[in-house]
Amino acid sequence: MMVEVGNAQPFGFRFDPATTALIVIDMQRDFLEPGGFGEALGNDVSLLRAIIPTTSDLMALCRNKGVAVIHTRECHKPDLSDLPAAKRDRGAPRLRIGDPGPMGRILVADADGAAIVPELMPTGTELVIDKPGKGAFYATPLMAHLTSHGIKSLILAGVTTEVCVQTTMREANDRGFDCLLIEDATESYFPQFKAATLDMVRAQGAIVGWTARYTQLRDAWHD
Ligand code: C5J
């Protein structure tokens, strides 16, 4: 049965829950907690924690409706063989990727900092995709997984709006998925970048996709 989020922007978003997945991007301690990668880059990480309750509600809604929840983590192998020098050496962060930090090595897969925050822990059966880039399709099995499960539409949440979330949404759009970004389940260290991203993805007749608030999705989703 199709669901229509009539008040999505820039116009109603229609999806079939049977062919839809939720992708929760990079809700990791490294981005949301002090001492991680986000803070090492000079950001105020407290802003990002505000979306945890809405993201948790969104995950619960999807699980209740039988829609698969997929999680991503931006992180690298312990030997850093998947970390290009251009990414490691960019700028002048306090700690670089791979350096030891208070939550273990920064953005390394087996470190505590790379873990998803406890409030949004995946269930034992949910797919967790580790990705070395900003987009979740680059150098990962995500496309093969979505194709083999007949997924056509994606609901997106996570951090940060203009980096990994937007990159993934653009990658997904180019691969033929209809994408709905949940406005209050995504956040940026820069409020103006979040606002601009929401505007630009839905401009020109949903050129990249749609946006809606969590309650707009929830209220539209009747059995
Ligand atoms: C960043 C991300 N911002 N998950 N990563 O470096 O958006």
PDB file of N, CA and C and ligand atoms in Angstrom, residues 26 31 37 74 134 159-160 163-164, ligand 1:
ATOM      1  N   ASP A  26      25.946   7.819   9.882  1.00  0.00           N
ATOM      2  CA  ASP A  26      27.101   8.246  10.711  1.00  0.00           C
ATOM      3  C   ASP A  26      26.748   8.832  12.081  1.00  0.00           C
ATOM      4  N   PHE A  31      31.456  11.791  15.873  1.00  0.00           N
ATOM      5  CA  PHE A  31      30.867  13.044  15.403  1.00  0.00           C
ATOM      6  C   PHE A  31      30.024  13.727  16.467  1.00  0.00           C
ATOM      7  N   PHE A  37      36.324  12.943  16.183  1.00  0.00           N
ATOM      8  CA  PHE A  37      36.773  13.598  14.949  1.00  0.00           C
ATOM      9  C   PHE A  37      36.116  14.972  14.771  1.00  0.00           C
ATOM     10  N   GLU A  74      31.182   6.294   9.079  1.00  0.00           N
ATOM     11  CA  GLU A  74      32.375   6.749   8.354  1.00  0.00           C
ATOM     12  C   GLU A  74      33.578   6.319   9.186  1.00  0.00           C
ATOM     13  N   LYS A 134      32.550  10.001   2.067  1.00  0.00           N
ATOM     14  CA  LYS A 134      31.394  10.746   2.570  1.00  0.00           C
ATOM     15  C   LYS A 134      30.097  10.090   2.097  1.00  0.00           C
ATOM     16  N   VAL A 159      23.960  12.514  10.187  1.00  0.00           N
ATOM     17  CA  VAL A 159      24.866  13.662  10.188  1.00  0.00           C
ATOM     18  C   VAL A 159      26.029  13.431   9.226  1.00  0.00           C
ATOM     19  N   THR A 160      26.641  14.535   8.771  1.00  0.00           N
ATOM     20  CA  THR A 160      26.124  15.880   8.872  1.00  0.00           C
ATOM     21  C   THR A 160      25.351  16.183   7.595  1.00  0.00           C
ATOM     22  N   VAL A 163      27.327  17.213   4.457  1.00  0.00           N
ATOM     23  CA  VAL A 163      28.491  16.402   4.062  1.00  0.00           C
ATOM     24  C   VAL A 163      28.000  14.986   3.730  1.00  0.00           C
ATOM     25  N   CYS A 164      28.012  14.088   4.712  1.00  0.00           N
ATOM     26  CA  CYS A 164      27.732  12.688   4.369  1.00  0.00           C
ATOM     27  C   CYS A 164      26.271  12.435   3.992  1.00  0.00           C
TER      28      CYS A 164
HETATM   29  C1  C5J B   1      31.932  14.656   8.098  1.00  0.00           C
HETATM   30  C2  C5J B   1      29.985  13.256   8.016  1.00  0.00           C
HETATM   31  N1  C5J B   1      31.225  15.755   8.296  1.00  0.00           N
HETATM   32  N2  C5J B   1      29.520  12.116   8.509  1.00  0.00           N
HETATM   33  N3  C5J B   1      31.327  13.440   8.040  1.00  0.00           N
HETATM   34  O1  C5J B   1      33.137  14.717   7.971  1.00  0.00           O
HETATM   35  O2  C5J B   1      29.244  14.112   7.598  1.00  0.00           O
END
